[in-house]
Short mmCIF file of C-alpha atoms in Angstrom, two decimals:
data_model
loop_
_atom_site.label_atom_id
_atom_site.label_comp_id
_atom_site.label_asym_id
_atom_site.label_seq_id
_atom_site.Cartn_x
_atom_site.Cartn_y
_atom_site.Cartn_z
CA UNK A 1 35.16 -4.08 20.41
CA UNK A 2 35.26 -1.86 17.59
CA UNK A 3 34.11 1.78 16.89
CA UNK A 4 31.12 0.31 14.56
CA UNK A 5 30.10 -2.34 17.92
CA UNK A 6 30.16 0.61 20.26
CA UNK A 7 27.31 2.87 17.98
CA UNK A 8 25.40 -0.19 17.27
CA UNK A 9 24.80 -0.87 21.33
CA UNK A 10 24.74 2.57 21.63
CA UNK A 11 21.75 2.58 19.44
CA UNK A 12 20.51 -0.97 21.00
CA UNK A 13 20.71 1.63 24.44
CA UNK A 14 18.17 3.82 22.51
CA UNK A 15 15.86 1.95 21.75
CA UNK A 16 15.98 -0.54 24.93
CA UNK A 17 14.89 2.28 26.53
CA UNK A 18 12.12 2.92 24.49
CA UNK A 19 11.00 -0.89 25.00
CA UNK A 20 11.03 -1.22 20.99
CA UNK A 21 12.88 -3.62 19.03
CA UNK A 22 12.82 -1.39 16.52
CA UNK A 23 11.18 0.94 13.96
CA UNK A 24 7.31 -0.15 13.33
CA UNK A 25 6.77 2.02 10.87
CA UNK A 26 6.76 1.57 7.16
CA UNK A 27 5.14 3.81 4.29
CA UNK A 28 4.74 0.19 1.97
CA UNK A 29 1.84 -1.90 3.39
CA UNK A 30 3.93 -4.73 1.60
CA UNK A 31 6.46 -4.95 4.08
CA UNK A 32 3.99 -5.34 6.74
CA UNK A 33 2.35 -8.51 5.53
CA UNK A 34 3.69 -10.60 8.49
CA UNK A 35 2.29 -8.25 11.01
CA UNK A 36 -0.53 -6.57 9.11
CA UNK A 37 -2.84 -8.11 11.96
CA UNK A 38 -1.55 -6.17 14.73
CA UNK A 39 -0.92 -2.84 13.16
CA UNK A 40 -4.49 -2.75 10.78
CA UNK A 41 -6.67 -0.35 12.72
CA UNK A 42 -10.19 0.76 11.69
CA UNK A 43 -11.58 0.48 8.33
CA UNK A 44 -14.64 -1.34 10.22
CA UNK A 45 -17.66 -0.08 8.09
CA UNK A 46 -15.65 -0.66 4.72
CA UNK A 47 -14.65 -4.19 5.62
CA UNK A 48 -17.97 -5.31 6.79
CA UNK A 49 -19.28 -3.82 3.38
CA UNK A 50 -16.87 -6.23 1.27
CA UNK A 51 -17.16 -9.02 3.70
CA UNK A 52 -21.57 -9.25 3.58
CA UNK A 53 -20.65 -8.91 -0.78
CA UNK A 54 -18.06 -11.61 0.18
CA UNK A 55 -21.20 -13.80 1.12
CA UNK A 56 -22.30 -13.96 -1.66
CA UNK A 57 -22.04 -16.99 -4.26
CA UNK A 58 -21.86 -14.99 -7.41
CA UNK A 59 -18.56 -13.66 -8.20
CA UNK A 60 -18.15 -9.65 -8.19
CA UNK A 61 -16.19 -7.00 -9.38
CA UNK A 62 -14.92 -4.49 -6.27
CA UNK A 63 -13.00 -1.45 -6.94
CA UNK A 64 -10.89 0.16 -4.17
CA UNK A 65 -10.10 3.71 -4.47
CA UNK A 66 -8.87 6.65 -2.33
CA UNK A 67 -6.01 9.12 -2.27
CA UNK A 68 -2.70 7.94 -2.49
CA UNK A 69 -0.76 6.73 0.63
CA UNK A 70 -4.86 6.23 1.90
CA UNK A 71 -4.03 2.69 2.62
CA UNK A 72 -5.54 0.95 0.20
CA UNK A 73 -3.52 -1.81 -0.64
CA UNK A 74 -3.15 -2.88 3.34
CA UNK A 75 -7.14 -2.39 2.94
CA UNK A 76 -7.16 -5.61 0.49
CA UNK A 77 -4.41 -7.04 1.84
CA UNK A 78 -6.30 -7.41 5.31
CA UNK A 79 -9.22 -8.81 3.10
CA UNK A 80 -7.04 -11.07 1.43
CA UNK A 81 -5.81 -12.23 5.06
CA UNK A 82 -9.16 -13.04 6.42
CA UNK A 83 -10.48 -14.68 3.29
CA UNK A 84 -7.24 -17.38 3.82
CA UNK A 85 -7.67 -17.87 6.99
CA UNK A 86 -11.93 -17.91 7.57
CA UNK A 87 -12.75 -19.45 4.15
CA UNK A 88 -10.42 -22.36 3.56
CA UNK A 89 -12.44 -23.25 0.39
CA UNK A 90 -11.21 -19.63 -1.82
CA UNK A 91 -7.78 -19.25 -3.10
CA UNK A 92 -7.17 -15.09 -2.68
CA UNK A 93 -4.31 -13.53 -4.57
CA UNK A 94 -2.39 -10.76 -4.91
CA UNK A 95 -0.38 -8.88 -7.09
CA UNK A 96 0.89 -4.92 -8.17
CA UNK A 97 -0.14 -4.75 -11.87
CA UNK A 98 3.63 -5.26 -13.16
CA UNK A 99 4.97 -2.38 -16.07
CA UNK A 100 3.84 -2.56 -19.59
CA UNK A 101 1.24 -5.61 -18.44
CA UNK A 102 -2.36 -6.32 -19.78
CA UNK A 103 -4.68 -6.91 -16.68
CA UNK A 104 -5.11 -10.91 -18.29
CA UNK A 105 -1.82 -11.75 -18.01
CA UNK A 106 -1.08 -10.24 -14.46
CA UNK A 107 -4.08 -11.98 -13.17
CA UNK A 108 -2.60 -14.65 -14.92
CA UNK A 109 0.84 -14.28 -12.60
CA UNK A 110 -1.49 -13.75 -9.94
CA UNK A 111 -3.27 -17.20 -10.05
CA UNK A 112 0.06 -19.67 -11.21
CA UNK A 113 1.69 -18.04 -8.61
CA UNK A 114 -0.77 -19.39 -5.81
CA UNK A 115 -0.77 -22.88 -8.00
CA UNK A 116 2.77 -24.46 -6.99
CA UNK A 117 1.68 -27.91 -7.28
CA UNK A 118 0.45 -27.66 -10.50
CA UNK A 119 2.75 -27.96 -13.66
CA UNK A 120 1.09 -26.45 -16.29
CA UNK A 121 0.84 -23.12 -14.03
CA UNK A 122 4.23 -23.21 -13.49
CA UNK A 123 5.36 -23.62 -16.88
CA UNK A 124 3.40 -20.74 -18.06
CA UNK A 125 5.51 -18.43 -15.57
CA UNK A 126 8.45 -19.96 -17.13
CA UNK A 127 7.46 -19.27 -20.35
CA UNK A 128 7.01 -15.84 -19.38
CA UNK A 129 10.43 -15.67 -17.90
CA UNK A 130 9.20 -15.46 -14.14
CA UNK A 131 10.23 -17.88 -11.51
CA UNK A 132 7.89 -20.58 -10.80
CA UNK A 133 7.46 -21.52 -7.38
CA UNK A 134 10.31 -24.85 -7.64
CA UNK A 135 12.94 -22.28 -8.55
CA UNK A 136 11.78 -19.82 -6.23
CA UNK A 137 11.94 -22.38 -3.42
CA UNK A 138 15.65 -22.58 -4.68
CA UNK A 139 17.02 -18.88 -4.34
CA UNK A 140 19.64 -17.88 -1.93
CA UNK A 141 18.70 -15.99 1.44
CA UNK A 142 20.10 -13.24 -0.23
CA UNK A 143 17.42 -12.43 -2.62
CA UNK A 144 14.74 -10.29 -1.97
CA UNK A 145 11.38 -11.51 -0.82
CA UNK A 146 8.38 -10.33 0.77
CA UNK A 147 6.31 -12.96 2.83
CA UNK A 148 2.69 -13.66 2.30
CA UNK A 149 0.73 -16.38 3.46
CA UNK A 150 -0.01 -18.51 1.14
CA UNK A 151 2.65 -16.73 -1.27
CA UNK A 152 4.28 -13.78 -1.68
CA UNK A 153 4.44 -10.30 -2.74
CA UNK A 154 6.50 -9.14 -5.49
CA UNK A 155 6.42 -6.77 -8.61
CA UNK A 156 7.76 -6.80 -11.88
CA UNK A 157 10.19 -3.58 -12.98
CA UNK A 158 10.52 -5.09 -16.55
CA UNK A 159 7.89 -6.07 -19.04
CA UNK A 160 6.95 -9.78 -18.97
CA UNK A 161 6.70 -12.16 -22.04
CA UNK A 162 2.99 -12.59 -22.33
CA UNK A 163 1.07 -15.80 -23.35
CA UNK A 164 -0.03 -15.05 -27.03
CA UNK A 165 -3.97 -15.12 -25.72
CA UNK A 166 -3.41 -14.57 -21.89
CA UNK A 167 -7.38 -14.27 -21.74
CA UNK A 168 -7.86 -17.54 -23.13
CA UNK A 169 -4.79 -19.08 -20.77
CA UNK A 170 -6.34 -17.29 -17.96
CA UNK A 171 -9.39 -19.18 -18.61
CA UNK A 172 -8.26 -21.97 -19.06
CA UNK A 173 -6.21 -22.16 -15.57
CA UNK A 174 -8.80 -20.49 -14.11
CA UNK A 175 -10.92 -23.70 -14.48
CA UNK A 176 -8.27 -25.81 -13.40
CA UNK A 177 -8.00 -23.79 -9.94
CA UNK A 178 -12.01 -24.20 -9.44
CA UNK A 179 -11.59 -27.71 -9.79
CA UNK A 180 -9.70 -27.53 -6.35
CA UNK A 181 -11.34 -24.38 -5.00
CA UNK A 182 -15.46 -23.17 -5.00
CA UNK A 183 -14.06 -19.30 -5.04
CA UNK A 184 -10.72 -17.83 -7.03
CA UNK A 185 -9.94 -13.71 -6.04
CA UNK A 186 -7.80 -11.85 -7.80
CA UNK A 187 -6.48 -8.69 -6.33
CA UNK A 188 -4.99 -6.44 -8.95
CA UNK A 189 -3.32 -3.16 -7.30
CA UNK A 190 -2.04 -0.09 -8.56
CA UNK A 191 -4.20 0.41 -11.40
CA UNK A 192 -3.39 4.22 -10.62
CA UNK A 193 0.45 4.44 -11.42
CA UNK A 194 -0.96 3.98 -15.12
CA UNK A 195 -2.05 6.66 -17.74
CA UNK A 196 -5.66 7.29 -17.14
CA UNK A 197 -5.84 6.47 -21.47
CA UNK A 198 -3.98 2.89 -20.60
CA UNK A 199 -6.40 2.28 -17.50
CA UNK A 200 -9.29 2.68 -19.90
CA UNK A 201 -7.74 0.43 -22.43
CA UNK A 202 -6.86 -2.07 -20.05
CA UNK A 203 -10.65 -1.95 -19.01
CA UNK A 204 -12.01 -2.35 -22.24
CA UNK A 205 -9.84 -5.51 -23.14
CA UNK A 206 -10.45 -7.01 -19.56
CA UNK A 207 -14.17 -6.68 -20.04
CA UNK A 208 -14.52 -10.71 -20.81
CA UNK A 209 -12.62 -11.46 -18.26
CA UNK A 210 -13.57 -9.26 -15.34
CA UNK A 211 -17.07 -10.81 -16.38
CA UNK A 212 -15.80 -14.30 -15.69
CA UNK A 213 -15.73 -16.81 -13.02
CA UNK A 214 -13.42 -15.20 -10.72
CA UNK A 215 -14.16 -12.45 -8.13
CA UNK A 216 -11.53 -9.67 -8.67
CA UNK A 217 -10.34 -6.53 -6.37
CA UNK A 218 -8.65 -3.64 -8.39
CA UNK A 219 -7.26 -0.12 -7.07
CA UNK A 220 -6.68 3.06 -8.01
CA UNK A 221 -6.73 6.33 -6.57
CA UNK A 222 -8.85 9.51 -7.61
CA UNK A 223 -6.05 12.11 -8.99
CA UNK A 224 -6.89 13.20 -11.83
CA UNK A 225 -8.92 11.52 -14.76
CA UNK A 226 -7.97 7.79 -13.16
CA UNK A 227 -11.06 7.95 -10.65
CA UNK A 228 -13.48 8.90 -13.40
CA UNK A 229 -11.98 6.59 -15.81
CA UNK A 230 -12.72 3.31 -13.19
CA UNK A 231 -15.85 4.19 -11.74
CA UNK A 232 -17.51 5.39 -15.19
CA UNK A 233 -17.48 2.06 -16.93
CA UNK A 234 -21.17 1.01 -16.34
CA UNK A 235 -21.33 -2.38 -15.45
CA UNK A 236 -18.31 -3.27 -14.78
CA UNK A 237 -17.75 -2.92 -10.81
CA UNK A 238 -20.23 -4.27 -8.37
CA UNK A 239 -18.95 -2.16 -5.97
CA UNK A 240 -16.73 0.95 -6.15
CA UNK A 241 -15.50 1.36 -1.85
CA UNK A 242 -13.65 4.46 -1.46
CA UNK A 243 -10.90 4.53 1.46
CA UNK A 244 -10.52 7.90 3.23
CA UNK A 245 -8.58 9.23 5.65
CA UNK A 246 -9.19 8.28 9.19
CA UNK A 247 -10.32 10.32 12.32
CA UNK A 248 -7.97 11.22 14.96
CA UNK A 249 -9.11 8.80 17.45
CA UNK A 250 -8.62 6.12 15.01
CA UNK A 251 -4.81 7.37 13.96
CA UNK A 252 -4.01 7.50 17.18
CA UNK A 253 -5.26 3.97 17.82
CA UNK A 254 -2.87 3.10 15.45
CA UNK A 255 -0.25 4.86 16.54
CA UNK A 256 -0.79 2.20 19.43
CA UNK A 257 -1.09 -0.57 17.42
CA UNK A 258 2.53 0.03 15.36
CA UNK A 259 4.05 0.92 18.62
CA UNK A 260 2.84 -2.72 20.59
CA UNK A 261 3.59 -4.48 17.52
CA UNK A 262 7.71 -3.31 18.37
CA UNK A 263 7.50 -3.79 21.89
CA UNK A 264 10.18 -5.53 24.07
CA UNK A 265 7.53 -6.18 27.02
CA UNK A 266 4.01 -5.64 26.55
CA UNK A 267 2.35 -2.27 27.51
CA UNK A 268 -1.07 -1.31 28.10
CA UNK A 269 -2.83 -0.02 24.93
CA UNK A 270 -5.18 2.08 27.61
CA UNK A 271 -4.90 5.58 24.70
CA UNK A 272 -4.58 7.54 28.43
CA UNK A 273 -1.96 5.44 29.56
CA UNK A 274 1.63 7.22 28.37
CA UNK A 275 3.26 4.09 28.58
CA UNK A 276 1.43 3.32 25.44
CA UNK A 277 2.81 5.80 23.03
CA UNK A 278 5.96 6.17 24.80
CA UNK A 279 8.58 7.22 23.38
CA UNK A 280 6.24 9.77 22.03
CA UNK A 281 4.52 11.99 24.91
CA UNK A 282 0.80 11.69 25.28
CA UNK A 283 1.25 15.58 23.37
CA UNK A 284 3.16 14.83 20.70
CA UNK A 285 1.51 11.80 19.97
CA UNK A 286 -1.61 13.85 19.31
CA UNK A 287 0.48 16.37 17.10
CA UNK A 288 2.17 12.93 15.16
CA UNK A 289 -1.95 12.40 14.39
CA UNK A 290 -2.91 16.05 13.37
CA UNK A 291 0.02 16.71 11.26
CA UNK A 292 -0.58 12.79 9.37
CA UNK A 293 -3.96 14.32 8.39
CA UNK A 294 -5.40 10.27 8.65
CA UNK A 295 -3.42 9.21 5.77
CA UNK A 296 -1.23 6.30 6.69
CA UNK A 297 2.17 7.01 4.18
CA UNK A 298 2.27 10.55 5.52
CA UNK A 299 1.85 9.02 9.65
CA UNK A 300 4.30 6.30 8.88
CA UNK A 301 6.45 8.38 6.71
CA UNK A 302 6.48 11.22 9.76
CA UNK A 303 6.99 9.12 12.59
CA UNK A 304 9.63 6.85 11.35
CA UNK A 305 11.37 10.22 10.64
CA UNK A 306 10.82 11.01 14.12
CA UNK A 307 11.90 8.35 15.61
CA UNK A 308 15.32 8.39 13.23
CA UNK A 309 15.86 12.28 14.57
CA UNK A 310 14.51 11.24 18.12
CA UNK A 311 17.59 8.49 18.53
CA UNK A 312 20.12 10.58 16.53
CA UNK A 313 19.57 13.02 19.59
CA UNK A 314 19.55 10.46 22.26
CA UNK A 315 16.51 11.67 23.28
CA UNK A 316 14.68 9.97 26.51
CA UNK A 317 11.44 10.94 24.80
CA UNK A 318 9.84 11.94 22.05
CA UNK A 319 8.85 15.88 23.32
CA UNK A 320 7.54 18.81 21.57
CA UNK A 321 10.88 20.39 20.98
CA UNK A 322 12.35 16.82 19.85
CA UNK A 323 9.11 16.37 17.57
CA UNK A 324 10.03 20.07 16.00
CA UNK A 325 13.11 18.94 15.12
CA UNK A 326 11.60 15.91 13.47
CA UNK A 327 9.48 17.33 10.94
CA UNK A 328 12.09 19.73 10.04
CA UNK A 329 13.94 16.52 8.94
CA UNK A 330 10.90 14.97 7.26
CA UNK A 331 11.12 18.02 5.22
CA UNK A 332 14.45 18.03 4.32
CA UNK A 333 14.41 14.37 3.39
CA UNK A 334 10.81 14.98 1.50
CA UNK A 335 13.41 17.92 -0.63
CA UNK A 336 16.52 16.06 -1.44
CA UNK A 337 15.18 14.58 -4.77
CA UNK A 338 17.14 15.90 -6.93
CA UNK A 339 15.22 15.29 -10.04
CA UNK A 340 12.74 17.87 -9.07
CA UNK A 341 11.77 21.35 -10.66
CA UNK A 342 11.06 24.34 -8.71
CA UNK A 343 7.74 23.92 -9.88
CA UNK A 344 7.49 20.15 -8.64
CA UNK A 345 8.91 21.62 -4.95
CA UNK A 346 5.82 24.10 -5.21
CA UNK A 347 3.27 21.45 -5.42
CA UNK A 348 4.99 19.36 -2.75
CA UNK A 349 4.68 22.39 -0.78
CA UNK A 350 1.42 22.61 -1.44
CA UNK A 351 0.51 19.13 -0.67
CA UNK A 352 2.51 19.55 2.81
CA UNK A 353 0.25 22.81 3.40
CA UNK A 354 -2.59 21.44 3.05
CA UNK A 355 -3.20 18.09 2.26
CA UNK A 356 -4.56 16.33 -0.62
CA UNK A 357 -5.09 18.67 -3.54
CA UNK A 358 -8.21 19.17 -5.54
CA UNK A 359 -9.73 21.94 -7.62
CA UNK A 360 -11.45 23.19 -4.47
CA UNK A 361 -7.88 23.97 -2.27
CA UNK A 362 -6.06 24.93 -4.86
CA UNK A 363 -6.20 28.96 -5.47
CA UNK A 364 -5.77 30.68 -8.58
CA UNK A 365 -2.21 32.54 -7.41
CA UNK A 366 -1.39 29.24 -6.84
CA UNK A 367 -2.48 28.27 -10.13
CA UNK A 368 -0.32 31.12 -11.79
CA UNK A 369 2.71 30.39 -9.89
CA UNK A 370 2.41 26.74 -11.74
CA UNK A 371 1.60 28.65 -15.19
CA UNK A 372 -1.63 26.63 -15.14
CA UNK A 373 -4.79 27.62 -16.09
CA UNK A 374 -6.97 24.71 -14.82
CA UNK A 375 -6.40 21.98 -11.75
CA UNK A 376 -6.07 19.74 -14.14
CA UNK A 377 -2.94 21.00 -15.41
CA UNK A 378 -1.22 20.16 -11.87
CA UNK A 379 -1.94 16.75 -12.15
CA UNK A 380 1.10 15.41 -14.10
CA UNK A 381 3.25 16.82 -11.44
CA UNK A 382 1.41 15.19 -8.66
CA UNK A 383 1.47 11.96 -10.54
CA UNK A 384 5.67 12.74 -10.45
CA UNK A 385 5.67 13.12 -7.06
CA UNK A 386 3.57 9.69 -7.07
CA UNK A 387 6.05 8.19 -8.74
CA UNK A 388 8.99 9.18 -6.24
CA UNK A 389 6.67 8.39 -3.39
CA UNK A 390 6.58 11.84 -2.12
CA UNK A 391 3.10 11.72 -1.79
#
C-alpha cells in the first residue's frame, strides 16, 4: 500500500467516524442540484408567494433579489424543481446570463437547451457555437457537467455568436415550445454581476420580450445602483420577492439538513439530539449559525472550512477550541487573493465585522480610511470582492 493509500483511509477513518461520506457543503447552489431537496430549508412564505402567482394562467414577470451569497439562485432553482415535477404541462429553464449576452439570446440558450428533440432549436445553438444536446450526449466523462433534471446547468465564460434578431428567433421558438407545452419559464440569473448601466440597457431592449408569452424569473442583488435599477422599471415585474437572511432556528435546521444529506446511517434530525449535528457539538453548532449571520455562502463557506481544519486535526469532534481554529483558517483562506489592495482587504474586513454593508453600518472613519466620501464610492470594491466570491 502506498504512502498516498495510507492518508486517503486515514481520511476515510475521519470521516467514518463522523458518519459522513463526505463534505455537504458547497457555497454554489449549482452543485447541489441533485440534492437541492434535502438540503433546501425554509424560504416557506416566499415560495408560497411565487407558487399562488404560479396559479395563475397569465404569464408574469418575477424578480428575485437579495444580498449576495442570500441564496437566491437555490431559491429558483427549488421553484424550478417543483414546477418539473408538480406541473408536467410547463417546461422551466434555467440559465446564468452568460458574458457579453443580450437577455433575448440567453433566454434563447435557455429554451433550445430544454428542446433536444427539436432540430431547428438545436441548430440555432450550433449556429451560435454552443453544443446542442446530440453533441452534448457525445462528450467524454471527462468534461465538466452539472446535472439538472430535465437539463443541465452551465455558463458561458466567452461571448456567444448571437442570432442577428435573437428577439424575433426567441419568438419564434418560443411558439414552437407552446405547441408542446401550455406554460414556458425562463429563469435568467445573475443579472447582478453586470454594470448597473448594462442591466438597464438590457431591460430596455428586453421590454418586448419580457412582455411576451413566457413567464420569466430574473435575479439580482441590491449592492449598489443594481437593486434600484430592476425594481424601478414600472411595469415591468409583477412581482419583485426579496430573499433575506434566515433566523437562527432556520440555519440551524439546515445545518441538519446538509449534515443528513452526507450521512453513512441515518440520524435523528431531533435539533436537541447531538447526534444530529455531530461532528459539530450542540455549542458550536449554534456558534457555526451566529457567525453565518443567515446567509447561506458565508454558512457553507465557514463550515466546509471547518470541517477541512476539523479532519486536518483528527479531531473526534467539532469543539469550541477546534471551531476557533477553524475560522482562523476561513480567514486566512478568505486573505490569500493575491490580486487584492489594502483597501479591498479593508472592506473584506469590514464585511467579516459586520455583515452586509450599507450606508447605515458603514462609519465615516471608515469612509476616510477608503478615501471615500459617500457609500457609494465602496461599491466597486464590493462588486470585486463579488467577483472573486469573497462575499
Amino acid at each position: 500500500m502506498s504512502e498516498a493509500d495510507k492518508l486517503w483511509d486515514e481520511t476515510d477513518e475521519i470521516f467514518t467516524s463522523w458518519n459522513l461520506k463526505d463534505i455537504p457543503f458547497s457555497e454554489s447552489a449549482s452543485s447541489l442540484v441533485s440534492n437541492l431537496d434535502q438540503v433546501f430549508t425554509g424560504r416557506t412564505q416566499e415560495l408560497k408567494t411565487i407558487f399562488h402567482l404560479l396559479r395563475g394562467r397569465e404569464r408574469k414577470r418575477i424578480l428575485v433579489y437579495g444580498s449576495v451569497g442570500i441564496g437566491k439562485t437555490a431559491f429558483i432553482l427549488e421553484v424550478l424543481s417543483v414546477l418539473q415535477r408538480k406541473s408536467k404541462d410547463t417546461l422551466a429553464t434555467y440559465i446564468s446570463l452568460p458574458f457579453e449576452t443580450d437577455l433575448a439570446t440567453a433566454a434563447l440558450i435557455a429554451l433550445a437547451r430544454h428542446m433536444p428533440e427539436d432540430e431547428w432549436a438545436q441548430q440555432l445553438l450550433n449556429n451560435m457555437g454552443l453544443m446542442s444536446e446530440s453533441t452534448r450526449k457525445t462528450k467524454t466523462k471527462f468534461d465538466v457537467k452539472i446535472p439538472m433534471v430535465g437539463g443541465s446547468i452551465e455558463t458561458e465564460s466567452k461571448p456567444v455568436n448571437a442570432p442577428k434578431f435573437p428577439t424575433l428567433t426567441f419568438q419564434d421558438l418560443l411558439e414552437r415550445a407552446l405547441e408542446k407545452y401550455s406554460r414556458v419559464v425562463i429563469a435568467i440569473d445573475d443579472l447582478d454581476k453586470q454594470d448597473p448601466a448594462k442591466v438597464r440597457q438590457l431591460l430596455h431592449d428586453a421590454q418586448g420580450m419580457l412582455k411576451g408569452d413566457a413567464w420569466f424569473i430574473l435575479t439580482g442583488h441590491p449592492s449598489g445602483l443594481t437593486r434600484d435599477l430592476l425594481i424601478s422599471e414600472r411595469g415591468l415585474f409583477d412581482l419583485a420577492l426579496e430573499i433575506k437572511a434566515l433566523d437562527q432556528p432556520t440555519t440551524y435546521q439546515m445545518l441538519i439538513n446538509y449534515l443528513a444529506s452526507a450521512r453513512i446511517n441515518k440520524t435523528s434530525k431531533d435539533e436537541t439530539n447531538p447526534d444530529a449535528v455531530h461532528p459539530f457539538t450542540l455549542e458550536t453548532a449554534r456558534n457555526l449559525c451566529a457567525h453565518s449571520q443567515g446567509i447561506p455562502r458565508w454558512f457553507n463557506r465557514i463550515a466546509n472550512y471547518v470541517l477541512l481544519k476539523a479532519a486536518d486535526l483528527q479531531a473526534e469532534k467539532i469543539t469550541p477550541e477546534v471551531f476557533q481554529q477553524g475560522l482562523e483558517y476561513v480567514s486566512q483562506k478568505l486573505r490569500g487573493q493575491s490580486e487584492l489592495t489594502p483597501e479591498d482587504y479593508y472592506v473584506l474586513d469590514l464585511v467579516l465585522e459586520k455583515g452586509v454593508l450599507s450606508d447605515e453600518n458603514v462609519t465615516m472613519d471608515d469612509l476616510k480610511r477608503l478615501k471615500a466620501q459617500q457609500f457609494t464610492q465602496v461599491l466597486p470594491i464590493l462588486d470585486k470582492l463579488i467577483q472573486f466570491d469573497l462575499v
